[in-house]
Tab-separated table of C-alpha atoms and ligand atoms in Angstrom:
chain	number	residue	atom	x	y	z
L	1	MET	CA	108.040	138.974	163.232
L	2	LYS	CA	108.504	140.622	159.849
L	3	GLU	CA	111.502	138.454	159.158
L	4	GLY	CA	109.518	135.325	160.003
L	5	LYS	CA	106.910	136.255	157.408
L	6	THR	CA	109.355	136.473	154.560
L	7	LYS	CA	111.154	133.272	155.517
L	8	THR	CA	108.159	130.971	155.206
L	9	PHE	CA	105.374	130.344	152.735
L	10	PHE	CA	102.408	127.988	152.533
L	11	VAL	CA	101.989	125.073	150.171
L	12	CYS	CA	98.972	122.923	149.439
L	13	GLY	CA	99.947	119.287	150.002
L	14	ASN	CA	97.457	118.177	147.370
L	15	CYS	CA	97.983	120.394	144.346
L	16	GLY	CA	101.207	122.228	145.169
L	17	ALA	CA	99.754	125.747	144.946
L	18	THR	CA	101.627	128.331	147.056
L	19	PHE	CA	100.208	131.093	149.234
L	20	HIS	CA	101.420	133.894	151.474
L	21	LYS	CA	99.154	132.926	154.372
L	22	TRP	CA	97.580	129.841	155.815
L	23	LEU	CA	94.123	128.861	154.554
L	24	GLY	CA	91.779	126.104	155.663
L	25	GLN	CA	90.646	125.238	152.144
L	26	CYS	CA	92.867	125.419	149.089
L	27	PRO	CA	91.303	127.826	146.558
L	28	GLU	CA	92.946	125.897	143.698
L	29	CYS	CA	91.909	122.288	144.348
L	30	GLN	CA	89.237	122.878	147.033
L	31	ASP	CA	90.875	120.325	149.339
L	32	TRP	CA	90.631	120.960	153.074
L	33	ASN	CA	93.388	121.125	155.687
L	34	ARG	CA	96.226	120.318	153.333
L	35	ILE	CA	98.033	123.664	153.406
L	36	GLU	CA	101.269	123.584	155.330
L	37	GLU	CA	103.883	126.119	156.217
L	38	GLN	CA	107.278	125.657	154.612
L	39	GLU	CA	110.548	127.477	154.913
L	40	LYS	CA	111.786	129.414	151.902
L	41	PRO	CA	115.220	128.271	150.785
L	42	SER	CA	117.572	131.032	151.826
L	43	PRO	CA	119.725	132.462	149.038
L	44	SER	CA	122.874	131.001	150.521
L	45	ARG	CA	121.409	127.499	150.306
L	46	LEU	CA	120.464	127.779	146.599
L	47	PRO	CA	122.595	125.422	144.550
L	48	SER	CA	125.505	127.490	143.445
L	49	GLY	CA	127.707	126.652	140.514
L	50	TYR	CA	127.003	123.930	137.953
L	51	SER	CA	129.746	121.920	136.412
L	52	GLY	CA	128.816	122.996	132.841
L	53	ALA	CA	130.519	125.759	130.908
L	54	ILE	CA	128.723	129.048	130.325
L	55	ALA	CA	127.293	129.155	126.819
L	56	PRO	CA	126.956	132.411	124.878
L	57	VAL	CA	123.527	134.018	124.564
L	58	GLN	CA	122.599	136.689	122.033
L	59	PRO	CA	119.648	138.911	121.182
L	60	MET	CA	117.532	137.370	118.443
L	61	SER	CA	118.001	140.431	116.233
L	62	GLN	CA	121.703	139.686	116.034
L	63	VAL	CA	121.341	136.118	114.812
L	64	ASN	CA	122.943	135.818	111.427
L	65	LEU	CA	120.152	135.069	108.985
L	66	THR	CA	122.360	134.709	105.963
L	67	SER	CA	124.150	131.655	107.291
L	68	ALA	CA	121.622	129.195	105.877
L	69	PRO	CA	122.039	129.382	102.107
L	70	ARG	CA	120.107	126.805	100.186
L	71	ILE	CA	121.548	124.400	97.679
L	72	SER	CA	119.289	123.772	94.715
L	73	THR	CA	118.929	120.028	94.105
L	74	GLY	CA	118.531	120.611	90.376
L	75	MET	CA	114.992	119.202	90.576
L	76	SER	CA	112.568	122.048	91.062
L	77	GLU	CA	109.836	119.722	92.327
L	78	LEU	CA	112.155	118.411	95.060
L	79	ASP	CA	113.266	121.956	95.893
L	80	ARG	CA	109.615	122.907	96.234
L	81	VAL	CA	108.989	120.108	98.760
L	82	LEU	CA	112.107	121.080	100.710
L	83	GLY	CA	110.890	124.667	100.927
L	84	GLY	CA	113.185	126.159	98.286
L	85	GLY	CA	116.229	123.909	98.265
L	86	LEU	CA	118.449	121.976	100.602
L	87	VAL	CA	119.724	123.778	103.705
L	88	ARG	CA	123.340	123.162	104.796
L	89	GLY	CA	123.532	121.264	108.043
L	90	SER	CA	120.025	119.885	107.653
L	91	VAL	CA	118.935	116.267	107.721
L	92	VAL	CA	116.200	115.226	105.315
L	93	LEU	CA	114.439	111.902	105.560
L	94	ILE	CA	112.917	110.485	102.386
L	95	GLY	CA	110.456	107.778	103.373
L	96	GLY	CA	108.434	105.511	101.126
L	97	ASP	CA	107.493	101.984	100.126
L	98	PRO	CA	110.225	99.798	98.667
L	99	GLY	CA	110.449	100.336	94.913
L	100	VAL	CA	108.738	103.721	94.879
L	101	GLY	CA	111.919	105.356	93.570
L	102	LYS	CA	113.789	106.789	96.554
L	103	SER	CA	117.197	105.540	95.464
L	104	THR	CA	116.579	106.545	91.858
L	105	CYS	CA	115.568	110.055	92.860
L	106	LEU	CA	118.573	110.596	95.110
L	107	LEU	CA	120.978	109.073	92.608
L	108	GLN	CA	119.785	111.503	89.937
L	109	VAL	CA	120.095	114.426	92.318
L	110	CYS	CA	123.546	113.374	93.581
L	111	CYS	CA	125.051	112.693	90.155
L	112	ARG	CA	124.034	116.128	88.942
L	113	LEU	CA	125.125	117.929	92.101
L	114	SER	CA	128.462	116.110	92.203
L	115	GLU	CA	129.532	118.077	89.135
L	116	GLU	CA	129.665	121.195	91.292
L	117	ILE	CA	130.055	120.077	94.898
L	118	LYS	CA	131.405	117.050	96.706
L	119	VAL	CA	128.742	114.389	97.279
L	120	LEU	CA	129.141	111.061	99.092
L	121	TYR	CA	126.581	108.300	98.497
L	122	VAL	CA	126.658	105.670	101.236
L	123	THR	CA	124.858	102.477	100.352
L	124	GLY	CA	123.901	99.771	102.791
L	125	GLU	CA	121.520	97.963	100.443
L	126	GLU	CA	122.793	97.866	96.895
L	127	SER	CA	126.347	97.234	95.825
L	128	PRO	CA	128.389	100.055	94.228
L	129	GLN	CA	128.198	98.064	90.949
L	130	GLN	CA	124.407	98.103	90.972
L	131	ILE	CA	124.364	101.830	91.609
L	132	ALA	CA	126.987	102.550	88.973
L	133	MET	CA	125.104	100.452	86.436
L	134	ARG	CA	121.910	102.325	87.105
L	135	ALA	CA	123.647	105.688	86.753
L	136	ASN	CA	125.139	104.455	83.513
L	137	ARG	CA	121.811	103.307	82.144
L	138	LEU	CA	120.191	106.612	83.067
L	139	ARG	CA	123.148	108.418	81.415
L	140	LEU	CA	123.866	110.424	84.538
L	141	PRO	CA	127.187	112.196	84.963
L	142	ASN	CA	129.297	109.713	86.949
L	143	GLN	CA	132.715	111.367	87.079
L	144	HIS	CA	132.650	112.873	90.529
L	145	LEU	CA	130.090	111.104	92.711
L	146	LEU	CA	131.774	109.245	95.578
L	147	LEU	CA	130.299	105.862	96.485
L	148	MET	CA	130.816	103.902	99.682
L	149	ALA	CA	129.317	100.564	100.720
L	150	GLU	CA	129.218	100.772	104.521
L	151	THR	CA	126.746	100.257	107.329
L	152	GLN	CA	128.748	101.208	110.432
L	153	VAL	CA	127.883	104.781	111.427
L	154	GLU	CA	131.255	105.356	113.119
L	155	ASN	CA	133.095	104.416	109.916
L	156	ILE	CA	130.815	106.603	107.825
L	157	CYS	CA	131.426	109.625	110.067
L	158	ALA	CA	135.190	109.060	110.101
L	159	THR	CA	135.247	108.801	106.297
L	160	ALA	CA	133.031	111.835	105.866
L	161	LEU	CA	135.281	113.824	108.183
L	162	GLN	CA	138.228	113.042	105.939
L	163	GLU	CA	136.444	113.460	102.589
L	164	GLN	CA	134.479	116.571	103.675
L	165	PRO	CA	131.458	116.120	101.368
L	166	GLN	CA	128.844	118.872	101.338
L	167	ILE	CA	126.034	116.409	100.786
L	168	MET	CA	125.818	112.830	102.011
L	169	VAL	CA	123.159	110.201	101.264
L	170	ILE	CA	122.514	107.279	103.601
L	171	ASP	CA	120.594	104.567	101.743
L	172	SER	CA	118.973	103.339	103.946
L	173	ILE	CA	118.834	104.252	107.636
L	174	GLN	CA	117.366	100.802	108.437
L	175	THR	CA	120.616	99.121	107.360
L	176	MET	CA	122.816	101.318	109.547
L	177	GLN	CA	124.224	100.293	112.885
L	178	THR	CA	126.245	101.903	115.617
L	179	ALA	CA	128.505	100.316	118.192
L	180	THR	CA	126.854	102.265	121.010
L	181	VAL	CA	123.743	100.074	120.792
L	182	SER	CA	123.903	96.297	120.977
L	183	SER	CA	120.572	95.452	119.308
L	184	ALA	CA	120.273	94.205	115.718
L	185	PRO	CA	120.367	96.529	112.682
L	186	GLY	CA	116.884	97.681	111.745
L	187	SER	CA	115.656	97.629	115.347
L	188	VAL	CA	114.100	100.775	116.694
L	189	SER	CA	116.988	101.638	118.978
L	190	GLN	CA	119.610	101.099	116.232
L	191	VAL	CA	117.676	103.243	113.757
L	192	ARG	CA	117.154	105.987	116.295
L	193	GLU	CA	120.693	106.017	117.606
L	194	SER	CA	122.212	105.883	114.094
L	195	ALA	CA	120.004	108.748	112.944
L	196	ALA	CA	120.851	110.760	116.056
L	197	GLN	CA	124.595	110.301	115.513
L	198	LEU	CA	124.388	111.209	111.837
L	199	THR	CA	122.275	114.263	112.670
L	200	HIS	CA	124.807	115.366	115.246
L	201	PHE	CA	127.547	114.907	112.657
L	202	ALA	CA	125.611	116.958	110.076
L	203	LYS	CA	125.125	119.870	112.485
L	204	LEU	CA	128.713	119.796	113.644
L	205	ASN	CA	130.198	119.720	110.145
L	206	ASN	CA	127.524	121.764	108.383
L	207	LEU	CA	126.767	119.186	105.722
L	208	ALA	CA	123.370	118.184	104.419
L	209	ILE	CA	122.332	114.560	104.813
L	210	PHE	CA	119.573	112.669	103.013
L	211	LEU	CA	118.398	109.623	104.929
L	212	VAL	CA	116.398	107.013	103.041
L	213	GLY	CA	113.811	105.281	105.204
L	214	HIS	CA	111.533	102.365	104.409
L	215	VAL	CA	107.952	102.464	105.406
L	216	THR	CA	106.330	99.511	107.130
L	217	LYS	CA	103.029	98.007	106.014
L	218	SER	CA	101.097	100.198	108.415
L	219	GLY	CA	102.615	103.279	106.797
L	220	ASP	CA	104.993	104.250	109.588
L	221	LEU	CA	108.689	104.625	109.153
L	222	ALA	CA	110.206	101.537	110.714
L	223	GLY	CA	110.359	102.256	114.390
L	224	PRO	CA	107.087	104.047	114.967
L	225	ARG	CA	107.896	107.621	114.059
L	226	VAL	CA	110.995	107.506	116.235
L	227	LEU	CA	112.938	109.598	113.793
L	228	GLU	CA	110.561	112.442	113.194
L	229	HIS	CA	111.647	114.587	116.125
L	230	ILE	CA	115.361	114.107	115.489
L	231	ILE	CA	115.525	115.289	111.910
L	232	ASP	CA	114.673	118.569	110.220
L	233	VAL	CA	112.632	117.544	107.199
L	234	VAL	CA	110.504	114.437	106.732
L	235	CYS	CA	109.269	113.733	103.211
L	236	TYR	CA	107.161	110.830	102.043
L	237	PHE	CA	107.367	109.501	98.538
L	238	GLU	CA	104.008	108.076	97.527
L	239	GLY	CA	102.538	106.382	94.504
L	240	ASN	CA	101.051	103.006	93.746
L	241	SER	CA	102.545	100.398	91.492
L	242	ASP	CA	99.909	100.645	88.775
L	243	SER	CA	100.554	104.321	88.226
L	244	ARG	CA	103.703	105.898	86.942
L	245	TYR	CA	103.153	109.061	88.913
L	246	ARG	CA	104.956	109.651	92.169
L	247	VAL	CA	104.114	112.321	94.674
L	248	MET	CA	106.493	113.668	97.284
L	249	ARG	CA	105.129	115.466	100.294
L	250	ALA	CA	106.811	117.013	103.332
L	251	VAL	CA	105.077	116.127	106.581
L	252	LYS	CA	107.529	118.062	108.709
L	253	ASN	CA	109.791	120.850	107.565
L	254	ARG	CA	111.787	123.120	109.831
L	255	TYR	CA	112.720	125.261	106.823
L	256	GLY	CA	109.480	125.675	104.939
L	257	ALA	CA	105.810	124.918	104.570
L	258	VAL	CA	104.513	121.382	104.818
L	259	ASN	CA	102.109	119.656	102.494
L	260	GLU	CA	103.736	121.161	99.432
L	261	LEU	CA	103.560	118.483	96.766
L	262	GLY	CA	106.255	117.541	94.304
L	263	VAL	CA	105.047	115.483	91.375
L	264	PHE	CA	107.201	113.104	89.330
L	265	ALA	CA	106.701	110.396	86.749
L	266	MET	CA	108.727	107.176	86.800
L	267	THR	CA	109.793	106.467	83.233
L	268	GLU	CA	112.193	103.972	81.682
L	269	ASN	CA	114.752	106.773	81.807
L	270	GLY	CA	114.370	107.452	85.494
L	271	LEU	CA	112.341	109.960	87.412
L	272	LYS	CA	111.026	112.956	85.482
L	273	GLU	CA	109.609	116.075	87.069
L	274	ILE	CA	106.106	117.212	86.268
L	275	SER	CA	106.097	120.909	86.827
L	276	ASN	CA	102.492	121.506	85.823
L	277	PRO	CA	100.672	118.568	87.339
L	278	SER	CA	97.185	120.021	87.637
L	279	ALA	CA	95.473	117.668	85.187
L	280	ILE	CA	97.504	114.455	85.281
L	281	PHE	CA	95.210	112.679	87.709
L	282	LEU	CA	92.263	112.605	85.331
L	283	SER	CA	91.566	109.418	83.461
L	284	ARG	CA	89.726	111.345	80.719
L	285	LEU	CA	87.441	108.575	79.597
L	286	SER	CA	85.753	109.389	76.329
L	287	GLU	CA	82.251	108.657	77.600
L	288	PRO	CA	80.770	109.513	80.975
L	289	MET	CA	80.877	106.680	83.511
L	290	PRO	CA	78.705	106.260	86.577
L	291	GLY	CA	80.606	106.633	89.835
L	292	SER	CA	83.251	109.009	88.574
L	293	ALA	CA	83.616	112.623	89.695
L	294	VAL	CA	86.306	115.236	89.139
L	295	MET	CA	87.333	117.330	92.114
L	296	VAL	CA	89.706	120.219	92.557
L	297	ILE	CA	91.871	119.723	95.597
L	298	TRP	CA	94.403	122.175	96.974
L	299	GLU	CA	97.838	120.820	97.757
L	300	GLY	CA	100.486	123.105	99.197
L	301	SER	CA	100.274	126.111	96.933
L	302	ARG	CA	98.755	124.482	93.845
L	303	PRO	CA	95.365	123.264	92.712
L	304	LEU	CA	95.111	119.697	91.425
L	305	LEU	CA	92.302	118.245	89.360
L	306	VAL	CA	91.806	114.700	90.542
L	307	GLU	CA	89.269	112.067	89.576
L	308	VAL	CA	87.607	110.071	92.315
L	309	GLN	CA	85.815	106.827	91.490
L	310	ALA	CA	83.203	105.058	93.543
L	311	LEU	CA	81.653	101.660	93.122
L	312	VAL	CA	78.547	100.816	95.088
L	313	ASP	CA	77.462	97.221	94.875
L	314	GLU	CA	74.855	95.122	96.627
L	315	SER	CA	76.360	93.434	99.665
L	316	HIS	CA	75.609	89.974	100.965
L	317	ALA	CA	77.963	90.253	103.914
L	318	GLU	CA	76.785	90.901	107.422
L	319	ASN	CA	79.047	93.942	107.579
L	320	PRO	CA	79.108	95.613	104.179
L	321	ARG	CA	82.566	96.616	103.045
L	322	ARG	CA	83.894	100.166	102.981
L	323	ILE	CA	87.170	100.092	101.100
L	324	THR	CA	89.168	103.181	100.245
L	325	VAL	CA	92.317	103.892	98.284
L	326	GLY	CA	93.691	107.409	98.654
L	327	ILE	CA	91.253	108.643	101.303
L	328	GLU	CA	90.781	107.768	104.933
L	329	GLN	CA	88.334	104.954	105.564
L	330	ASN	CA	86.824	106.642	108.606
L	331	ARG	CA	86.056	109.720	106.555
L	332	LEU	CA	84.075	107.545	104.120
L	333	ILE	CA	82.120	105.959	106.963
L	334	MET	CA	81.278	109.395	108.294
L	335	LEU	CA	80.252	110.681	104.862
L	336	LEU	CA	77.978	107.668	104.305
L	337	ALA	CA	76.281	108.402	107.619
L	338	VAL	CA	75.685	112.003	106.534
L	339	LEU	CA	74.386	110.770	103.166
L	340	HIS	CA	71.844	108.585	104.927
L	341	ARG	CA	70.793	110.982	107.651
L	342	HIS	CA	70.651	114.197	105.620
L	343	GLY	CA	70.347	112.974	102.042
L	344	GLY	CA	67.991	110.065	102.684
L	345	ILE	CA	70.216	107.682	100.712
L	346	ALA	CA	70.957	104.426	102.519
L	347	THR	CA	73.994	102.252	101.851
L	348	PHE	CA	73.750	99.807	104.778
L	349	ASN	CA	73.139	96.911	102.370
L	350	GLN	CA	75.781	98.000	99.862
L	351	ASP	CA	79.545	97.535	99.598
L	352	VAL	CA	81.207	100.880	98.901
L	353	PHE	CA	84.611	101.185	97.247
L	354	VAL	CA	86.275	104.556	96.704
L	355	ASN	CA	89.458	105.051	94.712
L	356	VAL	CA	91.393	108.226	94.013
L	357	VAL	CA	92.921	107.954	90.540
L	358	GLY	CA	96.690	107.984	90.130
L	359	GLY	CA	97.725	106.987	93.636
L	360	VAL	CA	97.306	110.451	95.148
L	361	LYS	CA	96.483	110.528	98.821
L	362	VAL	CA	93.865	113.129	99.584
L	363	SER	CA	93.558	114.383	103.117
L	364	GLU	CA	91.762	117.567	102.243
L	365	THR	CA	88.148	118.049	103.265
L	366	GLY	CA	87.302	119.637	99.899
L	367	ALA	CA	87.028	116.056	98.620
L	368	ASP	CA	83.939	115.288	100.766
L	369	LEU	CA	81.281	116.484	98.360
L	370	PRO	CA	82.791	114.939	95.193
L	371	ILE	CA	83.145	111.597	97.022
L	372	LEU	CA	79.494	111.565	98.044
L	373	LEU	CA	78.300	112.623	94.599
L	374	ALA	CA	80.441	109.897	92.990
L	375	ILE	CA	78.863	107.365	95.374
L	376	THR	CA	75.374	108.611	94.549
L	377	SER	CA	76.175	108.445	90.857
L	378	SER	CA	77.291	104.822	91.142
L	379	LEU	CA	74.328	103.855	93.303
L	380	ARG	CA	71.887	105.312	90.777
L	381	ASP	CA	73.958	104.119	87.820
L	382	LYS	CA	73.723	107.614	86.443
L	383	PRO	CA	76.944	109.279	85.227
L	384	LEU	CA	77.855	112.812	86.189
L	385	PRO	CA	78.542	115.181	83.283
L	386	THR	CA	82.164	115.003	82.096
L	387	ASP	CA	82.507	118.777	82.195
L	388	LEU	CA	81.522	119.033	85.868
L	389	ILE	CA	83.908	119.704	88.714
L	390	ILE	CA	83.016	119.524	92.391
L	391	PHE	CA	84.570	120.548	95.668
L	392	GLY	CA	83.297	121.244	99.187
L	393	GLU	CA	83.496	120.067	102.763
L	394	ILE	CA	80.529	118.339	104.354
L	395	GLY	CA	79.607	118.916	107.975
L	396	LEU	CA	77.804	116.444	110.217
L	397	ALA	CA	74.629	118.509	109.950
L	398	GLY	CA	74.611	117.995	106.193
L	399	GLU	CA	75.829	121.517	105.495
L	400	ILE	CA	78.333	122.241	102.720
L	401	ARG	CA	81.218	124.245	104.121
L	402	PRO	CA	83.593	126.469	102.183
L	403	VAL	CA	87.177	125.459	101.491
L	404	PRO	CA	90.236	127.718	101.086
L	405	ASN	CA	91.230	129.100	97.677
L	406	GLY	CA	87.838	128.634	96.037
L	407	GLN	CA	88.470	131.186	93.279
L	408	GLU	CA	91.792	129.668	92.279
L	409	ARG	CA	90.243	126.206	92.128
L	410	LEU	CA	87.518	127.457	89.811
L	411	LYS	CA	90.058	129.261	87.656
L	412	GLU	CA	92.098	126.083	87.257
L	413	ALA	CA	89.005	124.064	86.345
L	414	ALA	CA	87.958	126.644	83.755
L	415	LYS	CA	91.458	126.561	82.296
L	416	HIS	CA	91.115	122.831	81.699
L	417	GLY	CA	87.814	123.180	79.894
L	418	PHE	CA	85.323	122.373	82.646
L	419	ARG	CA	81.996	124.117	82.135
L	420	ARG	CA	80.020	123.352	85.290
L	421	ALA	CA	80.924	123.475	88.979
L	422	ILE	CA	79.088	122.400	92.127
L	423	ILE	CA	80.717	124.280	94.991
L	424	PRO	CA	79.926	125.556	98.505
L	425	LYS	CA	77.759	128.664	98.530
L	426	ALA	CA	80.339	130.567	100.565
L	427	ASN	CA	82.916	129.903	97.833
L	428	ALA	CA	80.685	131.246	95.043
L	429	PRO	CA	82.426	133.977	93.033
L	430	GLN	CA	81.078	137.544	93.193
L	431	GLU	CA	81.172	137.917	89.454
L	432	LYS	CA	80.392	135.451	86.723
L	433	PHE	CA	83.220	133.180	85.694
L	434	PRO	CA	83.589	133.199	81.917
L	435	GLY	CA	82.635	129.848	80.434
L	436	LEU	CA	81.796	128.253	83.790
L	437	THR	CA	78.308	127.789	85.200
L	438	VAL	CA	78.521	127.680	88.968
L	439	PHE	CA	75.943	125.867	91.115
L	440	PRO	CA	76.463	127.114	94.677
L	441	VAL	CA	75.047	124.706	97.281
L	442	GLU	CA	74.369	125.189	100.958
L	443	LYS	CA	73.154	121.758	102.015
L	444	LEU	CA	73.740	118.200	100.869
L	445	THR	CA	70.160	118.050	99.561
L	446	ASP	CA	70.900	121.057	97.294
L	447	ALA	CA	73.880	119.214	95.835
L	448	LEU	CA	71.864	116.023	95.286
L	449	ALA	CA	69.158	118.081	93.569
L	450	ALA	CA	71.785	119.793	91.425
L	451	ILE	CA	73.099	116.503	90.037
L	452	SER	CA	69.601	115.197	89.366
L	453	ASP	CA	69.001	118.242	87.185
L	454	GLN	CA	72.146	117.822	85.110
F	501	TYD	P1	114.250	102.409	93.506
F	501	TYD	O1	114.753	103.772	93.348
F	501	TYD	O2	115.240	101.312	93.571
F	501	TYD	O3	113.262	102.281	94.723
F	501	TYD	P2	113.528	102.418	96.294
F	501	TYD	O4	114.915	102.874	96.503
F	501	TYD	O5	112.490	103.389	96.732
F	501	TYD	O6	113.264	101.074	96.867
F	501	TYD	O7	113.227	102.202	92.315
F	501	TYD	C1	113.002	100.984	91.788
F	501	TYD	C2	111.801	100.973	90.899
F	501	TYD	O8	111.772	101.982	89.922
F	501	TYD	C3	111.883	99.681	90.184
F	501	TYD	O9	110.709	98.963	90.480
F	501	TYD	C4	111.974	100.004	88.746
F	501	TYD	C5	111.621	101.438	88.634
F	501	TYD	N1	112.488	102.169	87.706
F	501	TYD	C6	111.992	102.573	86.486
F	501	TYD	O10	110.861	102.322	86.149
F	501	TYD	N2	112.808	103.274	85.646
F	501	TYD	C7	114.076	103.583	85.958
F	501	TYD	O11	114.784	104.228	85.156
F	501	TYD	C8	114.589	103.149	87.217
F	501	TYD	C9	116.008	103.450	87.622
F	501	TYD	C10	113.773	102.465	88.075
F	502	MG	MG1	116.504	101.773	97.322
């Protein structure tokens, strides 16, 4: 009898829950009469022996932490995005629109690094002549960088195995193909399989690989995000064509924090780093303009002063337009609803355009309040003071919520000569900030009243 008990157990046929005894109703899924008796697999019938080899296991405390030294790329802004430099054996994807400067950036990095370590630059897009001419024009050291024009992944791996570079660049992953997949180069399966093979090669041979990836119109890397789980670091290079500033941001980083920004300027002599970018995104017009507001956003570990511009214009369309550059369109729609419901300001018969100056993409909620105040300023044709900075998140109930690092944002604004600040009440400093008059606001109506008084 006792033996029989241990040999069987009861399983619910509906939800799979297991019990020691039979029950009429399953306590998990409440289904009736589905619980059945089943025999326990006896130990002798458990599958014994797998064909695989036994892999070593080790306590976590004994894992060697010093085996991942970082290589500095020679560009501190790029190092910052990578989390403190390039890790051996890691694969870094640099994505961005065509012409944003991916090849230029990597060429500068590789030429400089090739003076100390072996670097192989594999090009599938430009010819070695084009690359050499560019390096020449930018007066980069060209003695040691190895170039290869090749698109077949198998050939690249075989060459790399012989040459043993410590860093390899693949420009671009969309031009690569592997014999294991029959579809055309640039197709999702080719891109994924090529990236997977190169990643495997990087791990096996402990070399760092930069993959260049083009972004499609919708903003995805070609092949909808198929690469992101394969590789270690995914960086996007952003910037619009009418601005010379370029921003690099990590969206995934297995070796560091994400959302750390690297800021560069594209000049006639190549890409230059901007190590103190806090005030470059201000247009600094001499006279105040309606529809313009300066906000302090927090990116990675740095504050950035950024100007946001709004234009509100009478609409004759059935559906008035809501057009955004640098912020999410849905966020604007939501903010306009809050402005109407809690601020009593209607825009249903107005087109609203919002632009973040300098091609920065702002995803931070601290931009909510400055966006709405810029819109109000444009609607009323009344400029905001030029020495005013604003930040704060707006909730659906019209409340102004605090944002992280309030004190540091205020400090940065004061450093750049701003005299007034409209900020969330919960971010208000305990003591007076020298030279800065702070207007803490709790609700949207408080903020609207504060700008009317200015
Ligand atoms: P590139 O690095 O070729 O872009 P990607 O590889 O991302 O497609 O950059 C090309 C753009 O950069 C091109 O439009 C011209 C500009 N540029 C400069 O303004 N100055 C320079 O010194 C270089 C090399 C490029
Ligand atoms: Mg290129």
